[in-house]
Amino acid sequence: MVELVVQRLEGDWPLATLSAKPTLRERERPLATLSAKPTLRERERNLFCSRYPALMGSIVGIFTATDKHLDRNLLLRMRNAITYSGSDHSYLEITPEDGVALAHVPLIRRDLRTDSYQPMWNSNHTRVVVFSGAIFNCLEIRDELETLGFHVQPNSDTEVLLKGYEAWGTEVVDKLNGTFAFAIWDRSVGKLWLARDRFGEQPLYYFFDEVHSTFIFASELKAILEHPVVSKAVDPQGLQSYLVFGYVPAPLSLVKGVKKLQAAHSLIIEAGKTPELYCYWQLKQVATLQSAPEAEIRDNLRSRFELAVKRRLDRNSHLSPAALLSGGLDSTLVVGMMSKLLKEPVHTFSTAFEIGSVDAEIWNTNPNQCNSDADVAKAVSAHFGTKHSQLIISGRQDLIGTLRRCVRNFGEPHSNQINVTMILLAEWLKEQGIAVVMTGDGSDAIFGGEPRHQLDMQISLLQKLPRWLRNLAYANRNKWPLKDNFNPTAFRRVDLAPLTVERLNTWFTYSKVEFNHLLQGEYATDTGVIDSIYQDLLKRLLSNNHITSNQDALLYMDLKLDIEESNRMRAYKTSTPAGLASLTPFLDYQFVEYAMSIPFARKVGWQKDKQLLRETFSDLLPKVVEKRKKYGWRSPFGSWLKDYLWQDVCGLIQTLPETGIFTPEVCNLIQDYQPANSRQLWSLLTFAIWHQEFME
């Protein structure tokens, strides 16, 4: 294990206790068993959650006309591929007469009442559902259902979904505010219906084999790989996308034939027919509030954000309130609003890195830059009176082992180095008995918090100047009073037209030319997949909006790619194996709809990122955060690669040509390696581990 040091700043605290011992009833279904006796912390944590339906979890299913594909052992293998140590109860449902098999793996111990199990049937046994996630407006939908004559037990997201389907059919998805992936088999009409939440917080993969008329789906790719109809072959378009983005955006995957259900999409399939896809929601009011009064915008933002935080707190009121606190603007606002709404102190957690003398070379201008937020987090904790703990990570032990565990948990490569930090953090939170944690994720893509947003604003400014004046400004750029706030890259990109793929793609790992030098055979063929992804997103944006600002389009692209396809998958796949649910109030869809209707120019200042957000919530911001510039959540893994595990890295990279996918030239990256450019090598390292773990 990577060496971990825990600093508890407020001392130990007891977990809350239940007021009454819950009644447990065992159901006559096969249960997964734990190989080891749970720790005291785990027993306390399970005791909490035994009284309430668990959040999140994973689902698996098969719909087929071929009896052999409904084999119970096959479904067990698929289920077991995503059964983690925190999931000590999971259940199967096989109905050969329908050609349907379903399984559910709860994140943590579920309410053991007989009527709360999944797969859950309706009263007349005509419809059954498997559901993963949380419906934050569950009580509101329950009240509406009861006015229609339905009886729904309290705190049952799954039953609300099932009876909502009986009341409104597939339109029930329009009423859901939450994170979800689910499948409903409706035997009365012979249809299987799947849907995924608006921002892809719950993943859902599927594979359709036309030859055997077999449709399989699962929350994770590795469960689908257990099915014999799926061949273990790397998809060229998926690989090209991975090398460009550092992840594989939906609907692509890294395995031939396997697709991801896109966020805000549903899928319906009938026996013997091809699956039909539907988009049930998209942003239709982007940058429309051109003339609304500033005070009105701030009031609406504030009320919607407060409601988003409150809904998540209310749905988890039986658990100790917890949040990740980096010391940045977004996590500070989440903790600040939680503290305002709660009478009890919030439990906050942060990370820091042990930086040795060798590590410091890459941070020579500021050796503690990767810990820039750690001290600020302590100050924010003191300001709000939270119970704060800090996890200090050192890279001197088994970093490669941790990375392998990370790749196994993901089930597919994802090249962000911070994944290792997140998985260690999630495992540590599990040891503390934490089941649900709030984060500040999503804000940057909505309010213009990334450096590339400021850069693009500068490009637009330069484009308003005549060419001779731009040339003069560039020649004298080092004499400007604001030279430290102006990015020279703006001059290099000034000729790019707005609302084009070339202008919007600002954050690639490898260019198309670069990855074609690394790949061979069918994998090196440029299919234009990257351009088509951007063009499709741009077409969807412009079809419902009158956008002229490249910055508004850039925020939309970041929301659809960086948040939906990368950030949310990273959060799910690092937290779920540890039995942890990660909640993001900034991604409450009603809040996002309003925030995205505010034009970029009203959200970002000339030299101040997220200026509107700062001004709207100025009363919640400690001075140490209010005027502090963004650093980002960085790590020293780039130098750790060379310092602590270079031999392992070289060995893994040298296996890539043996796959038949990469050219021998890929090994040159080892010789040319610079810690400051570690992202490229890290992406290949992660792929090499994934290929060994799942494809060989």
XYZ file of C-alpha atoms in Angstrom, residues 3-658:
656
model
C 1.966 4.965 2.877
C -0.900 6.891 4.460
C -0.753 9.266 7.382
C -3.950 10.544 8.961
C -4.125 13.871 10.732
C -7.321 14.319 12.731
C -7.502 17.963 13.610
C -10.478 17.817 15.956
C -9.858 14.470 17.628
C -11.955 11.319 17.248
C -15.731 11.482 17.163
C -18.361 8.820 17.786
C -20.679 7.724 15.044
C -24.333 8.519 15.592
C -26.422 5.663 16.996
C -29.843 4.388 16.012
C -32.667 5.112 18.379
C -34.005 1.592 18.041
C -32.641 -1.712 16.832
C -33.956 -2.439 13.319
C -35.945 -5.571 12.643
C -34.096 -7.826 10.212
C -35.779 -10.462 8.085
C -33.817 -12.724 5.807
C -35.154 -13.396 2.350
C -34.854 -16.757 0.662
C -32.452 -15.676 -2.042
C -28.769 -16.373 -2.603
C -26.637 -13.913 -0.648
C -23.017 -13.051 -1.327
C -20.858 -13.659 1.732
C -17.955 -11.710 3.111
C -14.655 -13.506 3.344
C -13.647 -11.678 6.502
C -15.432 -10.508 9.636
C -16.364 -6.822 9.338
C -14.515 -4.336 11.488
C -16.204 -2.416 14.288
C -16.428 0.640 12.052
C -18.036 -1.443 9.289
C -20.531 -2.983 11.719
C -21.505 0.459 13.003
C -21.810 1.725 9.468
C -23.921 -1.225 8.371
C -26.135 -0.717 11.418
C -26.897 2.811 10.255
C -27.755 1.793 6.773
C -29.734 -1.326 7.670
C -32.608 0.938 8.607
C -32.628 2.904 5.368
C -32.475 1.988 1.694
C -28.896 2.237 0.475
C -27.794 4.790 -2.069
C -26.069 3.919 -5.317
C -25.036 0.341 -6.053
C -24.758 -1.573 -9.332
C -27.107 -3.430 -11.675
C -26.738 -6.291 -14.177
C -29.162 -7.814 -16.656
C -29.705 -10.104 -19.644
C -32.595 -10.090 -22.125
C -32.423 -12.920 -24.637
C -34.257 -15.365 -26.820
C -31.544 -17.982 -26.172
C -32.106 -20.042 -23.027
C -28.423 -20.834 -22.506
C -27.689 -17.152 -22.001
C -29.955 -17.152 -18.942
C -27.666 -19.544 -17.112
C -27.661 -18.719 -13.402
C -23.912 -19.215 -13.065
C -23.337 -16.735 -15.893
C -25.425 -14.098 -14.129
C -23.554 -14.838 -10.908
C -20.206 -14.296 -12.641
C -21.391 -10.989 -14.053
C -22.717 -9.913 -10.684
C -19.633 -11.045 -8.795
C -17.410 -9.003 -11.131
C -18.854 -5.881 -9.496
C -19.543 -7.162 -5.986
C -17.222 -5.292 -3.672
C -16.425 -5.928 -0.035
C -18.950 -3.330 1.041
C -21.783 -5.138 -0.768
C -22.665 -8.002 1.521
C -26.131 -8.631 0.086
C -27.002 -9.017 -3.584
C -29.885 -10.686 -5.336
C -30.868 -12.370 -8.582
C -34.114 -12.712 -10.510
C -34.397 -15.037 -13.502
C -37.641 -15.490 -15.434
C -36.955 -17.965 -18.276
C -40.475 -17.531 -19.664
C -39.645 -13.864 -20.350
C -36.016 -14.375 -21.341
C -34.984 -11.943 -18.595
C -32.375 -12.186 -15.851
C -31.657 -9.311 -13.446
C -29.290 -8.752 -10.545
C -28.686 -5.920 -8.117
C -25.628 -5.249 -5.974
C -26.306 -2.645 -3.251
C -23.519 -0.276 -2.340
C -23.899 -1.094 1.347
C -26.248 -3.218 3.439
C -29.847 -2.535 2.482
C -33.040 -2.281 4.461
C -33.861 -5.965 4.968
C -37.634 -5.600 4.871
C -38.968 -8.137 2.380
C -40.706 -5.457 0.323
C -37.532 -3.431 -0.212
C -35.381 -5.949 -2.063
C -34.254 -5.625 -5.652
C -35.076 -6.786 -8.218
C -38.438 -5.371 -7.064
C -41.740 -6.574 -8.550
C -45.039 -4.738 -8.540
C -48.050 -6.224 -6.770
C -49.420 -8.204 -9.743
C -45.996 -9.410 -10.903
C -46.150 -7.703 -14.306
C -43.224 -5.288 -13.889
C -39.838 -5.570 -12.205
C -37.072 -3.004 -11.668
C -33.384 -2.891 -10.793
C -32.233 0.549 -9.745
C -28.942 2.163 -8.803
C -28.728 5.676 -7.443
C -30.720 8.145 -5.397
C -33.841 10.187 -6.143
C -33.520 13.443 -4.236
C -37.117 14.539 -4.813
C -38.411 11.119 -3.810
C -40.796 12.481 -1.152
C -42.312 14.992 -3.576
C -42.996 12.256 -6.161
C -44.336 9.977 -3.407
C -46.848 12.642 -2.349
C -47.963 13.039 -5.969
C -48.381 9.276 -6.352
C -50.465 9.029 -3.206
C -52.869 11.647 -4.552
C -53.334 9.251 -7.501
C -54.201 6.381 -5.147
C -50.807 4.649 -4.939
C -49.421 3.617 -1.568
C -45.650 3.998 -1.350
C -43.525 3.174 1.683
C -41.339 5.979 3.068
C -37.767 6.414 1.853
C -38.015 3.908 -0.981
C -36.531 5.381 -4.141
C -36.978 2.075 -5.951
C -40.685 1.766 -5.183
C -41.255 5.411 -6.123
C -39.644 4.668 -9.493
C -41.624 1.468 -10.056
C -45.004 2.957 -9.125
C -44.135 6.152 -10.953
C -43.677 4.020 -14.066
C -47.097 2.452 -13.468
C -48.608 5.923 -13.165
C -46.835 7.794 -15.980
C -45.004 5.198 -18.072
C -41.598 6.215 -19.409
C -42.419 9.880 -18.724
C -41.621 9.211 -15.065
C -37.967 9.879 -15.930
C -38.853 13.542 -16.550
C -39.893 13.859 -12.900
C -36.726 12.388 -11.395
C -34.164 14.673 -9.784
C -31.204 12.579 -8.782
C -28.513 10.191 -9.900
C -29.772 6.968 -11.402
C -29.338 4.067 -13.757
C -32.167 1.560 -13.929
C -33.879 -1.103 -15.977
C -37.594 -1.960 -15.904
C -38.904 -5.144 -17.483
C -42.570 -4.708 -18.407
C -43.872 -8.162 -19.241
C -47.344 -6.748 -20.025
C -45.946 -5.168 -23.213
C -42.786 -7.273 -23.602
C -40.355 -4.345 -23.319
C -37.174 -3.683 -21.391
C -36.600 0.005 -20.600
C -33.270 1.436 -19.424
C -32.421 5.024 -18.482
C -29.501 7.015 -17.144
C -29.483 10.309 -15.220
C -28.985 13.713 -16.817
C -25.273 14.132 -16.041
C -24.146 10.518 -16.167
C -23.445 10.190 -12.454
C -24.426 6.501 -12.643
C -22.772 4.547 -15.496
C -24.573 2.038 -17.710
C -22.946 -0.167 -20.393
C -24.718 -2.452 -22.850
C -24.046 -4.964 -25.626
C -26.456 -6.244 -28.263
C -25.737 -9.497 -30.094
C -28.025 -9.637 -33.126
C -27.036 -13.205 -34.013
C -28.272 -14.622 -30.706
C -30.830 -11.854 -30.101
C -29.179 -11.204 -26.756
C -29.027 -7.854 -24.966
C -26.876 -7.477 -21.851
C -26.279 -4.478 -19.629
C -24.390 -3.610 -16.463
C -23.200 -0.685 -14.397
C -19.614 -1.584 -15.224
C -17.753 -2.820 -18.283
C -16.057 -5.695 -16.471
C -19.407 -7.367 -15.764
C -20.237 -7.376 -19.482
C -16.828 -8.900 -20.282
C -17.923 -12.013 -18.351
C -20.567 -12.815 -20.988
C -19.392 -15.264 -23.702
C -20.973 -13.314 -26.596
C -18.608 -10.400 -25.934
C -15.219 -10.742 -27.598
C -12.234 -9.214 -25.829
C -11.104 -6.958 -28.646
C -10.106 -3.299 -28.360
C -12.309 -0.893 -30.291
C -10.211 1.417 -32.549
C -12.494 4.441 -32.135
C -12.637 3.925 -28.400
C -8.837 3.725 -28.218
C -8.350 6.855 -30.325
C -10.802 8.709 -28.076
C -8.978 7.493 -24.988
C -5.598 8.693 -26.237
C -7.057 12.113 -27.068
C -9.279 12.736 -24.047
C -7.754 10.458 -21.414
C -11.112 8.665 -21.146
C -13.654 7.153 -23.553
C -16.764 9.318 -24.053
C -20.195 7.760 -24.585
C -21.552 6.101 -26.603
C -18.125 4.564 -27.261
C -16.285 2.105 -25.050
C -12.855 0.508 -25.276
C -14.303 -2.919 -26.181
C -15.721 -3.702 -29.617
C -19.500 -3.874 -29.626
C -19.942 -2.550 -26.092
C -21.546 0.872 -25.768
C -22.262 3.296 -22.971
C -25.771 4.609 -22.622
C -25.347 8.364 -22.902
C -26.344 10.649 -20.063
C -29.985 11.863 -20.246
C -30.817 8.973 -22.585
C -33.114 5.989 -22.353
C -33.229 2.766 -24.337
C -36.128 0.444 -25.163
C -35.746 -3.063 -26.538
C -38.279 -5.736 -27.475
C -37.590 -9.385 -28.229
C -36.070 -9.843 -31.683
C -35.716 -6.104 -32.287
C -32.828 -3.642 -32.295
C -32.573 -1.347 -29.259
C -34.069 2.128 -29.749
C -32.377 5.155 -28.151
C -34.118 8.300 -26.916
C -32.773 11.577 -25.517
C -35.237 12.616 -22.805
C -33.540 15.864 -21.677
C -31.068 18.463 -22.881
C -30.163 22.050 -22.066
C -32.432 24.293 -24.113
C -31.816 27.690 -22.502
C -28.099 28.417 -22.709
C -26.960 32.043 -22.261
C -30.496 33.464 -22.567
C -30.548 35.781 -19.515
C -28.974 38.713 -21.296
C -30.910 41.480 -19.546
C -32.196 39.993 -16.270
C -31.330 42.175 -13.242
C -28.166 41.145 -11.408
C -29.941 40.973 -8.042
C -32.582 38.641 -9.472
C -29.929 36.316 -10.905
C -28.092 36.134 -7.592
C -31.285 35.447 -5.637
C -32.284 32.651 -8.005
C -28.827 31.101 -7.946
C -28.727 31.175 -4.181
C -32.195 29.701 -3.642
C -31.579 26.894 -6.142
C -28.205 26.001 -4.670
C -29.584 25.986 -1.142
C -32.410 23.686 -2.268
C -29.921 21.350 -3.988
C -27.837 21.028 -0.814
C -30.916 20.658 1.400
C -32.390 17.872 -0.723
C -29.192 15.870 -0.425
C -28.961 16.469 3.304
C -32.597 15.500 3.864
C -32.230 12.234 1.964
C -29.257 11.340 4.185
C -30.333 12.850 7.485
C -29.698 9.529 9.267
C -25.968 9.728 8.456
C -23.263 12.017 9.783
C -22.922 14.950 7.328
C -19.590 14.807 5.510
C -17.865 16.695 2.711
C -14.574 16.768 0.831
C -12.889 20.100 1.536
C -10.020 21.072 -0.740
C -9.898 24.698 0.354
C -10.986 25.827 -3.099
C -14.012 27.992 -3.830
C -16.464 25.229 -4.752
C -15.935 22.826 -1.853
C -15.898 25.801 0.525
C -19.343 26.881 -0.716
C -20.719 23.355 -0.260
C -19.361 23.124 3.289
C -20.551 26.659 4.017
C -24.112 25.915 2.896
C -24.148 22.598 4.772
C -22.996 24.392 7.932
C -25.703 27.004 7.488
C -28.461 24.394 7.123
C -27.307 22.051 9.905
C -27.163 22.389 13.651
C -24.427 19.785 14.007
C -20.858 20.246 12.710
C -19.941 18.872 9.310
C -17.181 16.254 9.047
C -14.673 17.449 6.430
C -11.788 15.609 4.800
C -8.836 16.660 2.675
C -5.596 15.250 1.269
C -1.971 16.336 1.142
C 1.236 14.798 -0.199
C 4.568 14.134 1.421
C 7.058 15.945 -0.825
C 10.681 14.840 -0.668
C 13.711 16.633 -2.034
C 13.607 14.706 -5.320
C 9.908 15.417 -5.772
C 10.469 19.118 -5.231
C 12.452 19.499 -8.457
C 9.275 19.674 -10.521
C 7.829 22.208 -8.102
C 10.995 24.341 -7.996
C 9.086 27.618 -8.200
C 6.801 26.489 -5.398
C 7.676 23.074 -3.928
C 4.377 22.900 -2.052
C 2.183 23.773 -5.005
C 0.562 20.349 -5.031
C -0.356 20.964 -1.381
C -1.493 24.515 -2.020
C -5.034 23.818 -0.829
C -4.207 21.740 2.255
C -3.486 24.610 4.647
C -6.393 26.617 3.257
C -8.714 23.663 3.960
C -7.672 23.794 7.614
C -8.459 27.510 7.728
C -11.879 26.948 6.126
C -12.588 24.167 8.615
C -11.789 26.504 11.497
C -14.027 29.189 9.995
C -17.080 26.893 9.838
C -16.248 24.825 12.925
C -16.093 21.507 11.077
C -14.499 18.313 12.367
C -11.610 18.077 9.959
C -9.168 15.300 9.102
C -6.369 15.226 6.566
C -4.905 12.241 4.731
C -1.212 12.584 3.882
C -0.028 10.358 1.027
C 3.566 9.312 0.416
C 4.732 7.593 -2.753
C 7.565 5.557 -1.230
C 5.756 2.234 -1.126
C 3.493 0.276 -3.487
C 2.208 2.989 -5.819
C 2.040 0.619 -8.787
C -0.067 -1.792 -6.709
C -2.459 1.015 -5.877
C -2.657 1.986 -9.540
C -3.462 -1.632 -10.479
C -6.233 -1.680 -7.878
C -7.503 1.584 -9.288
C -7.620 0.189 -12.852
C -9.385 -2.972 -11.651
C -11.995 -0.857 -9.893
C -12.520 1.310 -12.975
C -12.734 -1.665 -15.331
C -11.381 0.582 -18.103
C -8.416 2.950 -18.357
C -8.820 6.522 -17.194
C -5.660 8.594 -17.334
C -6.200 11.290 -14.710
C -3.429 10.897 -12.123
C -5.680 12.128 -9.338
C -7.604 8.814 -9.550
C -5.021 7.226 -7.257
C -5.556 9.960 -4.681
C -9.319 9.589 -4.929
C -9.328 5.841 -4.427
C -7.062 6.122 -1.387
C -9.283 8.864 -0.037
C -12.440 6.793 -0.580
C -10.929 3.749 1.139
C -9.869 5.921 4.040
C -13.359 7.408 4.352
C -14.768 3.890 4.497
C -12.523 3.171 7.470
C -13.936 6.274 9.164
C -17.471 4.926 8.754
C -18.460 7.539 6.177
C -21.165 6.378 3.725
C -22.103 9.595 1.908
C -19.939 12.610 1.136
C -20.665 15.890 -0.649
C -18.254 17.504 -3.105
C -17.922 20.736 -5.075
C -17.547 18.994 -8.437
C -19.167 20.490 -11.530
C -18.909 24.176 -10.710
C -15.929 24.966 -12.971
C -17.749 23.821 -16.109
C -20.818 25.887 -15.251
C -19.282 29.126 -13.976
C -16.049 29.357 -16.001
C -13.475 28.250 -13.476
C -10.834 26.695 -15.713
C -7.798 28.559 -17.137
C -8.930 27.633 -20.659
C -12.101 29.673 -20.110
C -10.058 32.781 -19.323
C -7.807 31.987 -22.301
C -10.725 31.814 -24.700
C -12.083 35.129 -23.411
C -8.698 36.690 -24.210
C -8.824 35.216 -27.722
C -12.186 36.893 -28.295
C -10.778 40.177 -27.054
C -7.796 39.989 -29.428
C -10.062 39.153 -32.356
C -11.727 42.546 -31.938
C -8.414 44.290 -32.631
C -7.029 44.906 -36.132
C -4.186 42.589 -37.096
C -1.524 45.325 -37.017
C -2.482 46.209 -33.473
C -2.418 42.541 -32.422
C 1.070 42.180 -33.890
C 2.232 45.270 -32.056
C 0.718 44.043 -28.802
C 2.393 40.646 -29.195
C 5.799 42.212 -29.888
C 5.517 44.286 -26.717
C 3.678 41.758 -24.562
C 6.438 41.595 -21.922
C 6.072 45.319 -21.262
C 2.371 45.128 -20.396
C 1.366 46.000 -16.809
C -0.950 42.927 -16.940
C 1.491 40.578 -18.659
C 1.208 37.960 -15.878
C -2.561 37.798 -16.404
C -2.507 37.450 -20.180
C -1.853 34.069 -21.763
C 0.523 34.225 -24.793
C -1.329 31.221 -26.227
C -4.208 33.584 -27.005
C -2.072 35.155 -29.748
C -1.302 31.737 -31.255
C -4.997 30.794 -31.383
C -6.367 34.167 -32.418
C -7.106 33.130 -36.017
C -9.394 30.264 -34.981
C -13.045 30.975 -35.766
C -15.576 30.675 -32.927
C -17.962 27.719 -32.698
C -15.609 25.376 -34.519
C -13.999 22.117 -33.445
C -10.539 23.698 -33.743
C -11.449 26.512 -31.346
C -13.215 24.306 -28.793
C -10.705 21.438 -28.461
C -8.199 22.955 -26.059
C -7.254 20.067 -23.750
C -6.088 16.951 -25.601
C -3.572 14.426 -24.279
C -2.376 13.410 -27.751
C -3.152 15.090 -31.048
C -4.452 12.957 -33.928
C -1.012 13.117 -35.559
C 0.703 11.982 -32.362
C -1.526 8.994 -31.634
C -1.288 7.794 -35.234
C 2.498 7.571 -34.821
C 1.954 5.373 -31.769
C -0.688 3.046 -33.270
C -0.576 0.476 -36.032
C -3.012 -1.383 -38.277
C -6.707 -0.581 -37.947
C -6.018 1.357 -34.761
C -4.007 4.019 -36.587
C -6.753 4.800 -39.090
C -8.123 8.278 -38.469
C -11.889 7.852 -38.600
C -12.618 11.428 -37.606
C -14.251 10.205 -34.412
C -12.936 13.129 -32.341
C -14.284 15.740 -34.734
C -17.622 13.944 -34.950
C -18.006 13.981 -31.147
C -17.523 17.751 -31.052
C -19.665 18.363 -34.110
C -22.529 16.314 -32.663
C -22.397 18.196 -29.366
C -22.178 21.542 -31.145
C -25.127 20.644 -33.352
C -27.224 19.745 -30.304
C -26.261 22.994 -28.575
C -27.042 25.235 -31.532
C -30.262 23.456 -32.506
C -32.059 24.753 -29.403
C -30.088 27.910 -28.631
C -28.910 31.057 -30.366
C -25.307 30.957 -29.192
C -22.744 33.412 -30.551
C -20.197 33.299 -27.722
C -17.468 30.698 -28.019
C -17.097 30.796 -24.235
C -20.727 29.717 -23.686
C -20.182 26.874 -26.152
C -16.959 25.948 -24.375
C -18.762 25.678 -21.024
C -21.345 23.436 -22.663
C -18.636 21.200 -24.123
C -16.925 20.955 -20.747
C -20.203 20.002 -19.088
C -20.956 17.324 -21.691
C -17.425 15.914 -21.895
C -15.237 16.759 -18.926
C -18.021 16.500 -16.331
C -20.362 13.834 -17.725
C -17.759 11.559 -19.266
C -14.723 12.028 -17.027
C -15.419 13.678 -13.692
C -18.597 11.744 -12.860
C -17.166 8.407 -13.929
C -14.062 9.086 -11.854
C -16.188 9.851 -8.809
C -18.367 6.746 -9.207
C -15.566 4.300 -9.909
C -13.304 5.451 -7.095
C -16.051 5.724 -4.461
C -18.334 2.756 -5.201
C -15.755 0.003 -4.505
C -15.263 1.563 -1.062
C -19.007 1.592 -0.362
C -19.097 5.384 -0.609
C -21.686 7.606 -2.306
C -20.451 10.927 -3.697
C -23.091 13.674 -4.065
C -22.709 16.879 -6.096
C -25.202 19.716 -5.410
C -23.684 21.844 -8.182
C -24.977 19.212 -10.628
C -28.574 19.347 -9.471
C -30.157 19.598 -12.903
C -32.540 22.422 -11.974
C -29.611 24.441 -10.651
C -27.589 23.695 -13.802
C -30.466 24.696 -16.083
C -30.643 28.116 -14.467
C -26.876 28.630 -14.143
C -26.269 27.731 -17.797
C -28.935 30.211 -18.891
C -26.667 32.981 -17.535
C -24.265 34.194 -20.269
C -20.564 33.576 -19.737
C -19.860 37.310 -19.824
C -22.032 37.744 -16.721
C -20.342 34.891 -14.838
C -16.633 35.556 -15.391
C -14.690 38.747 -14.784
C -11.774 39.983 -16.872
C -9.246 38.785 -14.275
C -11.504 36.833 -11.924
C -12.772 33.317 -12.571
C -16.297 32.511 -11.344
C -16.831 36.131 -10.338
C -20.645 35.793 -10.211
C -20.386 32.784 -7.911
C -17.992 34.618 -5.600
C -20.259 37.663 -5.390
C -23.461 35.654 -4.924
C -22.082 33.707 -1.962
C -19.643 36.272 -0.570
C -21.123 35.853 2.930
C -20.128 32.163 2.918
C -16.538 32.731 1.826
C -13.742 33.153 4.376
C -11.261 35.843 3.362
C -8.576 33.220 2.753
C -10.733 31.823 -0.093
C -12.508 34.922 -1.373
C -9.596 36.433 -3.317
C -7.435 33.363 -3.772
C -6.744 32.239 -7.340
C -7.444 28.707 -8.519
C -4.652 26.132 -8.251
C -6.488 22.914 -8.980
C -6.172 19.550 -7.286
C -2.620 18.603 -8.276
C -0.384 15.729 -7.261
C 3.338 14.861 -7.476
C 2.710 11.596 -9.344
C 4.571 12.885 -12.384
C 7.834 12.900 -10.441
C 6.881 9.831 -8.404
C 6.817 7.801 -11.631
C 10.530 8.434 -12.101
C 11.508 8.433 -8.432
C 9.756 5.339 -7.088
C 8.482 3.014 -9.833
C 10.410 3.696 -12.997
C 11.372 0.040 -13.468
C 7.708 -1.023 -13.354
C 6.740 1.786 -15.731
C 9.397 0.821 -18.291
C 8.393 -2.840 -18.138
C 4.722 -2.080 -18.706
C 5.290 0.381 -21.563
C 7.532 -2.156 -23.305
C 4.631 -4.656 -23.366
C 2.490 -2.356 -25.524
C 3.976 -3.366 -28.935
C 3.258 -7.008 -28.011
